[in-house]
Amino acid sequence: MRALVIRGKLDLVDAELPTPEPGPGEVRLRMAYGGICGSDLHYWAHGANGEYVLREPLVPGHEVSGTVDLDPRGDLAVGTPVVVHPARFGLPQAGLEDSPHLWPGGSYLGSAATWPHTQGGMSEYLVVRQDMVRPLPAELPLRRAALAEPLAVALHAMTVAGDVAGARVLVSGCGPIGLLAVAAARRRGAAEIVAVDVLAGPLSRAVAVGADATVQAGAEALPDGVFDVVLECSGVPAAIGPALRGARRRGVVVQVGMVPDEPRPVNLAALVSRELQLRGTFRFHDEIDEAIRMLTEGVGLEAVITHELPADQAEQAFHTAQDSEASGKVLIRLWHDGELVGDRRGDQGSAPVAEQGRTEGTA
C-alpha cells in the first residue's frame, strides 16, 4: 500500500509499505481523508513534537475518515463510512476511572510517544481495533467527518471548563482547534463568544463558525476581567498572561493549546489576585461521539476547512498548513477518494472542493 511517511526533519515521502492484515478484534479501513494536526506539522518541520523525537519513520495522521475494507468478524459491512477514535487507552488508575485518556501506557495514532512508534492513518489502509471505529450517519460526508477528532478535543476542553450556558467566553488563538472551540462553546450554550488572534484571516474564520466579536491582538485592546471562561488555544506562552487578564474574578481559564516543554516566562499575577482557576485539558475521552452528532447537523463547520489537496501534493499541503493567515484545517485527500461509495467524499451544497492548492471557505 502507499503511505505518507515522515523520515525526519522536512523529510516527507510517499512510500510503499506492506498492506496490514487485521488480527483478532481488528478492522481494516480504506482511508479517505486525513487532516494535518499541529503534532503532524511538528514531526515534519522539526523531527519532534515537544519531548517526543522521531526515532524511526512515522506515518502521520490521527484526524482520519474512511470506509470499512475488511472486518473478519462480519459486524461492519464493507463500505461502511467511519471515523476513528485514535487512542488505545493504557492501564486503569485509581481516581481516574472515568478518564481513560489520562491512563498511563496508552497510545495514539501518528505518535512518536511510544516505542515502536504508533503509526498513523495517512495511508491507503489502516488497521485498528474495532472499538476505535465509529460508523457514520448516512448524511455525514467523509470530508466533513475528518473534523471529528479535533472537534472532540474542543468539546473535551468545554467539558473541563464546566457549564458555560449563559457565559461570556473568550477564545485565544484561532487556529483549527480555536475555531472548533468557538463552535463547541456555541453548542454548549455560551451567551457571548469573543475570539482573539494576531492575524486577520483566522479571525474572519472565527466569525464564520460562531464568534460574536473578534479582537486582533497587537492592534486592538483585549477586554480586561470580563470573561467567565477563557479557552487559551494558541499554546504560545506569551498569550497566557493576557488570557488570564481577560478572565473575571474567580473565572476559569483552560489551557487547550500544547505549550513547549521548557521553561518560559509567564505572567501569573492575575491568577493569584483574581483567584482564577487554571485548568489543563488533554485530548478527549468519548466526546468524539458528540462531535459526530454535531458534524452531522452541519452548523457551518465547513468554514474550518480551507484547503484540500491530494496525497501526491502532501508536501505542499504541509507547507500550506504552516501558513496560519491563509489556512485553517488542511485536509489531504488520500488515494481511495475516487472509489468511495456514492457521494460520500464531499459536502453537498458547500464550496467547491479545492484542487491543486486552491482555497475554499472564508480564507
mmCIF file of C-alpha atoms in Angstrom:
data_model
loop_
_atom_site.group_PDB
_atom_site.id
_atom_site.type_symbol
_atom_site.label_atom_id
_atom_site.label_comp_id
_atom_site.label_asym_id
_atom_site.label_seq_id
_atom_site.Cartn_x
_atom_site.Cartn_y
_atom_site.Cartn_z
ATOM 1 C CA MET A 1 0.000 0.000 0.000
ATOM 2 C CA ARG A 2 1.005 3.627 -0.362
ATOM 3 C CA ALA A 3 1.561 5.777 2.713
ATOM 4 C CA LEU A 4 2.910 9.198 3.620
ATOM 5 C CA VAL A 5 5.979 8.753 5.811
ATOM 6 C CA ILE A 6 7.967 11.320 7.797
ATOM 7 C CA ARG A 7 11.563 10.070 7.945
ATOM 8 C CA GLY A 8 12.981 13.112 9.722
ATOM 9 C CA LYS A 9 13.036 16.888 9.710
ATOM 10 C CA LEU A 10 11.485 18.196 6.445
ATOM 11 C CA ASP A 11 11.671 14.676 5.013
ATOM 12 C CA LEU A 12 8.199 13.553 3.878
ATOM 13 C CA VAL A 13 7.910 10.814 1.270
ATOM 14 C CA ASP A 14 5.252 8.767 -0.497
ATOM 15 C CA ALA A 15 6.342 5.214 0.367
ATOM 16 C CA GLU A 16 5.272 1.649 -0.364
ATOM 17 C CA LEU A 17 4.538 -0.308 2.818
ATOM 18 C CA PRO A 18 3.082 -3.780 3.403
ATOM 19 C CA THR A 19 -0.712 -3.814 3.430
ATOM 20 C CA PRO A 20 -1.708 -4.597 7.032
ATOM 21 C CA GLU A 21 -3.869 -7.581 7.929
ATOM 22 C CA PRO A 22 -6.386 -7.310 10.777
ATOM 23 C CA GLY A 23 -5.902 -9.551 13.789
ATOM 24 C CA PRO A 24 -8.481 -10.699 16.342
ATOM 25 C CA GLY A 25 -10.881 -7.874 17.190
ATOM 26 C CA GLU A 26 -9.436 -5.598 14.490
ATOM 27 C CA VAL A 27 -10.821 -3.978 11.342
ATOM 28 C CA ARG A 28 -9.077 -2.778 8.187
ATOM 29 C CA LEU A 29 -10.154 0.575 6.789
ATOM 30 C CA ARG A 30 -9.715 2.213 3.371
ATOM 31 C CA MET A 31 -8.666 5.753 4.178
ATOM 32 C CA ALA A 32 -10.299 8.758 2.515
ATOM 33 C CA TYR A 33 -9.179 11.966 4.288
ATOM 34 C CA GLY A 34 -6.501 12.945 6.768
ATOM 35 C CA GLY A 35 -6.374 16.315 8.497
ATOM 36 C CA ILE A 36 -2.987 17.864 9.254
ATOM 37 C CA CYS A 37 -2.693 18.466 13.001
ATOM 38 C CA GLY A 38 -0.172 20.621 14.836
ATOM 39 C CA SER A 39 1.635 17.500 16.025
ATOM 40 C CA ASP A 40 1.963 16.273 12.421
ATOM 41 C CA LEU A 41 3.447 19.647 11.500
ATOM 42 C CA HIS A 42 5.971 19.466 14.346
ATOM 43 C CA TYR A 43 7.144 15.970 13.403
ATOM 44 C CA TRP A 44 7.604 17.137 9.812
ATOM 45 C CA ALA A 45 9.124 20.578 10.479
ATOM 46 C CA HIS A 46 11.313 19.656 13.467
ATOM 47 C CA GLY A 47 11.585 15.883 13.618
ATOM 48 C CA ALA A 48 9.959 16.042 17.045
ATOM 49 C CA ASN A 49 6.767 17.083 18.786
ATOM 50 C CA GLY A 50 7.763 18.517 22.164
ATOM 51 C CA GLU A 51 9.682 15.821 24.013
ATOM 52 C CA TYR A 52 8.700 13.114 21.517
ATOM 53 C CA VAL A 53 11.512 12.704 18.965
ATOM 54 C CA LEU A 54 11.301 10.628 15.802
ATOM 55 C CA ARG A 55 13.419 7.504 16.183
ATOM 56 C CA GLU A 56 12.002 5.656 13.185
ATOM 57 C CA PRO A 57 9.923 6.596 10.113
ATOM 58 C CA LEU A 58 6.398 7.642 11.089
ATOM 59 C CA VAL A 59 3.127 7.622 9.162
ATOM 60 C CA PRO A 60 1.361 10.760 10.468
ATOM 61 C CA GLY A 61 -2.348 11.338 10.877
ATOM 62 C CA HIS A 62 -4.972 10.856 13.580
ATOM 63 C CA GLU A 63 -7.738 13.053 12.108
ATOM 64 C CA VAL A 64 -8.963 10.497 9.620
ATOM 65 C CA SER A 65 -12.074 9.214 7.878
ATOM 66 C CA GLY A 66 -12.642 6.314 5.529
ATOM 67 C CA THR A 67 -14.672 3.180 4.872
ATOM 68 C CA VAL A 68 -14.529 -0.380 6.160
ATOM 69 C CA ASP A 69 -12.428 -2.619 3.917
ATOM 70 C CA LEU A 70 -12.362 -5.864 5.932
ATOM 71 C CA ASP A 71 -13.999 -6.902 9.181
ATOM 72 C CA PRO A 72 -13.151 -10.565 9.862
ATOM 73 C CA ARG A 73 -15.979 -10.788 12.403
ATOM 74 C CA GLY A 74 -18.526 -9.540 9.889
ATOM 75 C CA ASP A 75 -20.009 -6.914 12.207
ATOM 76 C CA LEU A 76 -19.260 -3.985 9.873
ATOM 77 C CA ALA A 77 -20.179 -4.207 6.210
ATOM 78 C CA VAL A 78 -17.603 -3.400 3.581
ATOM 79 C CA GLY A 79 -18.017 0.238 2.555
ATOM 80 C CA THR A 80 -19.400 1.403 5.904
ATOM 81 C CA PRO A 81 -18.268 5.049 6.351
ATOM 82 C CA VAL A 82 -16.347 5.602 9.589
ATOM 83 C CA VAL A 83 -14.057 7.806 11.612
ATOM 84 C CA VAL A 84 -11.542 6.569 14.165
ATOM 85 C CA HIS A 85 -11.083 7.303 17.850
ATOM 86 C CA PRO A 86 -7.271 7.376 17.660
ATOM 87 C CA ALA A 87 -6.500 6.305 21.254
ATOM 88 C CA ARG A 88 -5.750 2.956 22.775
ATOM 89 C CA PHE A 89 -6.120 3.602 26.485
ATOM 90 C CA GLY A 90 -3.485 2.448 28.956
ATOM 91 C CA LEU A 91 -3.576 0.954 32.447
ATOM 92 C CA PRO A 92 -6.521 1.944 34.685
ATOM 93 C CA GLN A 93 -5.613 4.217 37.573
ATOM 94 C CA ALA A 94 -7.377 4.715 40.893
ATOM 95 C CA GLY A 95 -9.206 8.036 40.907
ATOM 96 C CA LEU A 96 -9.205 8.208 37.092
ATOM 97 C CA GLU A 97 -11.799 5.551 36.376
ATOM 98 C CA ASP A 98 -13.851 7.987 34.255
ATOM 99 C CA SER A 99 -10.826 9.444 32.434
ATOM 100 C CA PRO A 100 -9.144 6.655 30.452
ATOM 101 C CA HIS A 101 -7.472 9.207 28.183
ATOM 102 C CA LEU A 102 -5.236 10.020 31.175
ATOM 103 C CA TRP A 103 -4.275 6.431 31.987
ATOM 104 C CA PRO A 104 -0.525 5.822 31.517
ATOM 105 C CA GLY A 105 0.755 3.441 28.884
ATOM 106 C CA GLY A 106 -1.727 4.260 26.144
ATOM 107 C CA SER A 107 -1.041 5.115 22.526
ATOM 108 C CA TYR A 108 -2.324 7.494 19.856
ATOM 109 C CA LEU A 109 -2.286 7.199 16.100
ATOM 110 C CA GLY A 110 0.598 9.001 14.415
ATOM 111 C CA SER A 111 2.632 9.493 17.582
ATOM 112 C CA ALA A 112 6.313 9.088 18.485
ATOM 113 C CA ALA A 113 5.412 8.975 22.186
ATOM 114 C CA THR A 114 5.552 5.175 22.056
ATOM 115 C CA TRP A 115 8.278 2.760 21.035
ATOM 116 C CA PRO A 116 7.892 1.414 18.467
ATOM 117 C CA HIS A 117 6.046 4.495 17.256
ATOM 118 C CA THR A 118 2.277 4.275 16.749
ATOM 119 C CA GLN A 119 1.779 4.627 13.013
ATOM 120 C CA GLY A 120 -0.979 6.963 11.832
ATOM 121 C CA GLY A 121 -3.675 6.924 9.191
ATOM 122 C CA MET A 122 -2.299 8.856 6.200
ATOM 123 C CA SER A 123 -2.097 5.651 4.200
ATOM 124 C CA GLU A 124 -4.221 3.612 1.818
ATOM 125 C CA TYR A 125 -5.219 1.208 4.572
ATOM 126 C CA LEU A 126 -5.259 1.320 8.363
ATOM 127 C CA VAL A 127 -5.874 -1.486 10.857
ATOM 128 C CA VAL A 128 -7.404 -0.508 14.203
ATOM 129 C CA ARG A 129 -9.282 -2.205 16.992
ATOM 130 C CA GLN A 130 -12.988 -2.479 16.326
ATOM 131 C CA ASP A 131 -13.814 -0.433 19.451
ATOM 132 C CA MET A 132 -11.896 2.505 17.928
ATOM 133 C CA VAL A 133 -14.221 2.611 14.892
ATOM 134 C CA ARG A 134 -17.218 4.950 14.817
ATOM 135 C CA PRO A 135 -19.704 4.298 11.974
ATOM 136 C CA LEU A 136 -21.134 7.488 10.499
ATOM 137 C CA PRO A 137 -24.715 8.566 9.767
ATOM 138 C CA ALA A 138 -25.629 8.414 6.102
ATOM 139 C CA GLU A 139 -25.959 12.210 5.881
ATOM 140 C CA LEU A 140 -22.430 12.973 7.162
ATOM 141 C CA PRO A 141 -19.881 13.255 4.308
ATOM 142 C CA LEU A 142 -16.437 11.752 4.866
ATOM 143 C CA ARG A 143 -14.790 15.087 4.135
ATOM 144 C CA ARG A 144 -16.580 16.890 6.958
ATOM 145 C CA ALA A 145 -16.234 13.852 9.197
ATOM 146 C CA ALA A 146 -12.448 14.285 9.150
ATOM 147 C CA LEU A 147 -13.036 17.104 11.669
ATOM 148 C CA ALA A 148 -14.395 14.685 14.281
ATOM 149 C CA GLU A 149 -11.135 14.204 16.197
ATOM 150 C CA PRO A 150 -10.149 17.889 16.560
ATOM 151 C CA LEU A 151 -13.767 18.802 17.336
ATOM 152 C CA ALA A 152 -13.728 16.172 20.087
ATOM 153 C CA VAL A 153 -10.623 17.878 21.513
ATOM 154 C CA ALA A 154 -12.520 21.192 21.593
ATOM 155 C CA LEU A 155 -15.591 19.602 23.152
ATOM 156 C CA HIS A 156 -13.469 17.979 25.856
ATOM 157 C CA ALA A 157 -11.986 21.395 26.642
ATOM 158 C CA MET A 158 -15.543 22.606 27.177
ATOM 159 C CA THR A 159 -16.163 19.643 29.485
ATOM 160 C CA VAL A 160 -13.102 20.645 31.501
ATOM 161 C CA ALA A 161 -14.311 24.259 31.610
ATOM 162 C CA GLY A 162 -17.660 23.186 33.099
ATOM 163 C CA ASP A 163 -21.112 24.582 32.435
ATOM 164 C CA VAL A 164 -20.819 27.530 30.036
ATOM 165 C CA ALA A 165 -24.541 28.040 29.440
ATOM 166 C CA GLY A 166 -25.136 31.799 29.501
ATOM 167 C CA ALA A 167 -21.416 32.517 29.970
ATOM 168 C CA ARG A 168 -19.137 35.068 28.335
ATOM 169 C CA VAL A 169 -16.347 33.089 26.685
ATOM 170 C CA LEU A 170 -13.010 34.220 25.288
ATOM 171 C CA VAL A 171 -11.170 32.013 22.783
ATOM 172 C CA SER A 172 -7.486 32.907 22.483
ATOM 173 C CA GLY A 173 -5.910 31.664 19.264
ATOM 174 C CA CYS A 174 -8.000 30.878 16.184
ATOM 175 C CA GLY A 175 -6.182 28.028 14.536
ATOM 176 C CA PRO A 176 -8.291 24.935 13.775
ATOM 177 C CA ILE A 177 -8.670 23.960 17.451
ATOM 178 C CA GLY A 178 -9.579 27.532 18.416
ATOM 179 C CA LEU A 179 -12.159 27.690 15.623
ATOM 180 C CA LEU A 180 -13.687 24.425 16.766
ATOM 181 C CA ALA A 181 -13.608 25.689 20.361
ATOM 182 C CA VAL A 182 -15.745 28.630 19.228
ATOM 183 C CA ALA A 183 -18.230 26.204 17.677
ATOM 184 C CA ALA A 184 -18.146 23.963 20.767
ATOM 185 C CA ALA A 185 -18.780 26.902 23.102
ATOM 186 C CA ARG A 186 -21.737 27.925 20.972
ATOM 187 C CA ARG A 187 -23.145 24.407 21.091
ATOM 188 C CA ARG A 188 -22.748 24.253 24.870
ATOM 189 C CA GLY A 189 -24.821 27.416 25.271
ATOM 190 C CA ALA A 190 -22.369 30.295 25.679
ATOM 191 C CA ALA A 191 -24.122 33.675 25.606
ATOM 192 C CA GLU A 192 -21.223 35.608 24.072
ATOM 193 C CA ILE A 193 -18.036 34.414 22.387
ATOM 194 C CA VAL A 194 -15.107 36.702 21.633
ATOM 195 C CA ALA A 195 -12.158 35.411 19.588
ATOM 196 C CA VAL A 196 -8.648 36.868 19.709
ATOM 197 C CA ASP A 197 -5.735 36.261 17.359
ATOM 198 C CA VAL A 198 -2.810 38.213 15.967
ATOM 199 C CA LEU A 199 -3.908 37.566 12.367
ATOM 200 C CA ALA A 200 -6.951 38.755 10.441
ATOM 201 C CA GLY A 201 -7.520 35.536 8.473
ATOM 202 C CA PRO A 202 -8.184 33.315 11.494
ATOM 203 C CA LEU A 203 -10.475 35.970 12.972
ATOM 204 C CA SER A 204 -12.639 36.017 9.850
ATOM 205 C CA ARG A 205 -12.996 32.251 10.108
ATOM 206 C CA ALA A 206 -13.900 32.576 13.804
ATOM 207 C CA VAL A 207 -16.877 34.753 12.876
ATOM 208 C CA ALA A 208 -17.926 32.191 10.282
ATOM 209 C CA VAL A 209 -18.141 29.438 12.919
ATOM 210 C CA GLY A 210 -19.973 31.470 15.539
ATOM 211 C CA ALA A 211 -17.874 34.139 17.251
ATOM 212 C CA ASP A 212 -19.871 37.256 18.204
ATOM 213 C CA ALA A 213 -16.859 39.563 18.132
ATOM 214 C CA THR A 214 -13.122 39.489 17.468
ATOM 215 C CA VAL A 215 -10.023 41.228 18.795
ATOM 216 C CA GLN A 216 -6.822 41.453 16.760
ATOM 217 C CA ALA A 217 -4.031 41.229 19.319
ATOM 218 C CA GLY A 218 -1.465 43.991 18.994
ATOM 219 C CA ALA A 219 -3.869 46.242 17.153
ATOM 220 C CA GLU A 220 -6.879 46.237 19.489
ATOM 221 C CA ALA A 221 -7.238 46.131 23.245
ATOM 222 C CA LEU A 222 -8.492 42.928 24.822
ATOM 223 C CA PRO A 223 -11.259 43.479 27.406
ATOM 224 C CA ASP A 224 -9.883 43.066 30.911
ATOM 225 C CA GLY A 225 -11.520 40.980 33.624
ATOM 226 C CA VAL A 226 -14.888 40.331 31.950
ATOM 227 C CA PHE A 227 -14.957 36.711 30.743
ATOM 228 C CA ASP A 228 -16.416 33.858 32.749
ATOM 229 C CA VAL A 229 -14.418 31.275 30.788
ATOM 230 C CA VAL A 230 -11.219 31.667 28.767
ATOM 231 C CA LEU A 231 -10.008 28.972 26.370
ATOM 232 C CA GLU A 232 -6.334 29.526 25.559
ATOM 233 C CA CYS A 233 -5.881 27.635 22.297
ATOM 234 C CA SER A 234 -2.699 29.117 20.848
ATOM 235 C CA GLY A 235 -0.187 27.328 23.065
ATOM 236 C CA VAL A 236 2.017 30.439 22.861
ATOM 237 C CA PRO A 237 3.421 31.233 26.333
ATOM 238 C CA ALA A 238 3.211 34.982 25.672
ATOM 239 C CA ALA A 239 -0.554 34.621 25.181
ATOM 240 C CA ILE A 240 -1.201 33.021 28.570
ATOM 241 C CA GLY A 241 -0.787 36.217 30.609
ATOM 242 C CA PRO A 242 -3.273 38.226 28.512
ATOM 243 C CA ALA A 243 -5.677 35.270 28.595
ATOM 244 C CA LEU A 244 -5.553 35.283 32.392
ATOM 245 C CA ARG A 245 -6.178 39.023 32.470
ATOM 246 C CA GLY A 246 -9.236 38.583 30.297
ATOM 247 C CA ALA A 247 -10.913 36.414 32.936
ATOM 248 C CA ARG A 248 -13.191 37.853 35.595
ATOM 249 C CA ARG A 249 -12.537 37.236 39.281
ATOM 250 C CA ARG A 250 -12.890 33.522 40.062
ATOM 251 C CA GLY A 251 -13.180 32.851 36.370
ATOM 252 C CA VAL A 252 -11.990 29.646 34.688
ATOM 253 C CA VAL A 253 -9.055 29.549 32.269
ATOM 254 C CA VAL A 254 -8.491 26.321 30.324
ATOM 255 C CA GLN A 255 -5.125 25.755 28.658
ATOM 256 C CA VAL A 256 -6.077 23.968 25.444
ATOM 257 C CA GLY A 257 -3.052 24.657 23.236
ATOM 258 C CA MET A 258 0.012 22.478 23.812
ATOM 259 C CA VAL A 259 2.765 24.604 25.337
ATOM 260 C CA PRO A 260 6.507 23.983 24.855
ATOM 261 C CA ASP A 261 8.070 21.500 27.274
ATOM 262 C CA GLU A 262 10.641 24.015 28.508
ATOM 263 C CA PRO A 263 10.843 26.980 30.896
ATOM 264 C CA ARG A 264 9.167 30.094 29.514
ATOM 265 C CA PRO A 265 8.240 33.340 31.324
ATOM 266 C CA VAL A 266 4.506 33.676 32.013
ATOM 267 C CA ASN A 267 2.789 36.476 33.943
ATOM 268 C CA LEU A 268 0.610 34.728 36.550
ATOM 269 C CA ALA A 269 -0.249 37.787 38.644
ATOM 270 C CA ALA A 270 -3.926 37.734 37.704
ATOM 271 C CA LEU A 271 -4.156 34.064 38.640
ATOM 272 C CA VAL A 272 -3.468 34.994 42.261
ATOM 273 C CA SER A 273 -5.164 38.369 42.623
ATOM 274 C CA ARG A 274 -8.404 37.219 40.962
ATOM 275 C CA GLU A 275 -8.496 33.675 42.404
ATOM 276 C CA LEU A 276 -8.673 32.227 38.910
ATOM 277 C CA GLN A 277 -8.869 28.526 38.188
ATOM 278 C CA LEU A 278 -6.265 27.461 35.630
ATOM 279 C CA ARG A 279 -7.076 24.034 34.185
ATOM 280 C CA GLY A 280 -5.350 21.805 31.667
ATOM 281 C CA THR A 281 -7.065 19.661 29.060
ATOM 282 C CA PHE A 282 -5.611 16.707 27.164
ATOM 283 C CA ARG A 283 -7.118 15.045 24.103
ATOM 284 C CA PHE A 284 -10.567 13.603 24.960
ATOM 285 C CA HIS A 285 -12.453 10.617 26.332
ATOM 286 C CA ASP A 286 -15.691 9.917 24.424
ATOM 287 C CA GLU A 287 -16.537 13.378 23.085
ATOM 288 C CA ILE A 288 -15.936 12.109 19.547
ATOM 289 C CA ASP A 289 -19.491 10.749 19.625
ATOM 290 C CA GLU A 290 -20.867 14.232 20.345
ATOM 291 C CA ALA A 291 -18.564 15.572 17.631
ATOM 292 C CA ILE A 292 -20.086 13.194 15.090
ATOM 293 C CA ARG A 293 -23.597 14.326 16.030
ATOM 294 C CA MET A 294 -22.564 17.968 15.759
ATOM 295 C CA LEU A 295 -20.896 17.456 12.365
ATOM 296 C CA THR A 296 -23.977 15.626 11.114
ATOM 297 C CA GLU A 297 -26.033 18.698 11.949
ATOM 298 C CA GLY A 298 -23.614 20.765 9.861
ATOM 299 C CA VAL A 299 -23.670 24.082 11.796
ATOM 300 C CA GLY A 300 -21.363 25.759 9.284
ATOM 301 C CA LEU A 301 -18.212 23.897 10.288
ATOM 302 C CA GLU A 302 -17.009 23.661 6.667
ATOM 303 C CA ALA A 303 -15.500 27.130 7.225
ATOM 304 C CA VAL A 304 -12.812 25.452 9.332
ATOM 305 C CA ILE A 305 -11.590 23.537 6.258
ATOM 306 C CA THR A 306 -9.759 25.956 3.988
ATOM 307 C CA HIS A 307 -7.644 23.653 1.810
ATOM 308 C CA GLU A 308 -7.865 20.143 0.404
ATOM 309 C CA LEU A 309 -5.004 18.640 -1.590
ATOM 310 C CA PRO A 310 -4.404 15.152 -2.986
ATOM 311 C CA ALA A 311 -1.845 12.857 -1.386
ATOM 312 C CA ASP A 312 0.631 13.380 -4.220
ATOM 313 C CA GLN A 313 0.807 17.036 -3.120
ATOM 314 C CA ALA A 314 1.303 16.213 0.553
ATOM 315 C CA GLU A 315 4.419 18.316 0.982
ATOM 316 C CA GLN A 316 2.610 21.350 -0.404
ATOM 317 C CA ALA A 317 -0.240 20.587 1.999
ATOM 318 C CA PHE A 318 2.143 20.635 4.965
ATOM 319 C CA HIS A 319 3.663 23.924 3.822
ATOM 320 C CA THR A 320 0.164 25.361 3.432
ATOM 321 C CA ALA A 321 -0.800 24.251 6.940
ATOM 322 C CA GLN A 322 2.119 26.259 8.308
ATOM 323 C CA ASP A 323 0.587 29.492 6.966
ATOM 324 C CA SER A 324 -1.835 30.453 9.741
ATOM 325 C CA GLU A 325 -3.032 33.576 7.957
ATOM 326 C CA ALA A 326 -4.206 31.723 4.871
ATOM 327 C CA SER A 327 -5.155 28.308 6.228
ATOM 328 C CA GLY A 328 -7.417 26.773 8.808
ATOM 329 C CA LYS A 329 -7.710 22.999 8.628
ATOM 330 C CA VAL A 330 -5.826 21.483 5.701
ATOM 331 C CA LEU A 331 -7.051 18.080 4.527
ATOM 332 C CA ILE A 332 -5.100 15.546 2.500
ATOM 333 C CA ARG A 333 -7.296 13.549 0.147
ATOM 334 C CA LEU A 334 -5.953 10.012 0.324
ATOM 335 C CA TRP A 335 -5.697 7.537 -2.512
ATOM 336 C CA HIS A 336 -9.128 5.903 -2.360
ATOM 337 C CA ASP A 337 -11.143 9.095 -2.759
ATOM 338 C CA GLY A 338 -12.304 8.227 -6.267
ATOM 339 C CA GLU A 339 -13.656 4.853 -5.142
ATOM 340 C CA LEU A 340 -15.833 5.950 -2.226
ATOM 341 C CA VAL A 341 -19.424 4.848 -2.052
ATOM 342 C CA GLY A 342 -21.924 7.260 -3.598
ATOM 343 C CA ASP A 343 -21.211 10.954 -2.990
ATOM 344 C CA ARG A 344 -19.700 10.447 0.483
ATOM 345 C CA ARG A 345 -16.495 12.234 -0.437
ATOM 346 C CA GLY A 346 -17.758 15.833 -0.211
ATOM 347 C CA ASP A 347 -20.350 18.162 1.304
ATOM 348 C CA GLN A 348 -23.436 18.786 -0.729
ATOM 349 C CA GLY A 349 -24.034 22.483 -1.188
ATOM 350 C CA SER A 350 -20.664 23.574 0.212
ATOM 351 C CA ALA A 351 -17.990 25.474 -1.665
ATOM 352 C CA PRO A 352 -16.227 23.516 -4.436
ATOM 353 C CA VAL A 353 -13.522 21.114 -3.339
ATOM 354 C CA ALA A 354 -10.103 22.761 -3.516
ATOM 355 C CA GLU A 355 -7.866 21.336 -6.227
ATOM 356 C CA GLN A 356 -4.219 22.000 -6.814
ATOM 357 C CA GLY A 357 -3.973 24.133 -3.724
ATOM 358 C CA ARG A 358 -6.948 26.400 -4.404
ATOM 359 C CA THR A 359 -8.676 27.511 -1.225
ATOM 360 C CA GLU A 360 -12.277 27.473 -0.113
ATOM 361 C CA GLY A 361 -14.209 28.761 2.852
ATOM 362 C CA THR A 362 -13.539 32.213 4.245
ATOM 363 C CA ALA A 363 -9.760 32.453 3.996
#
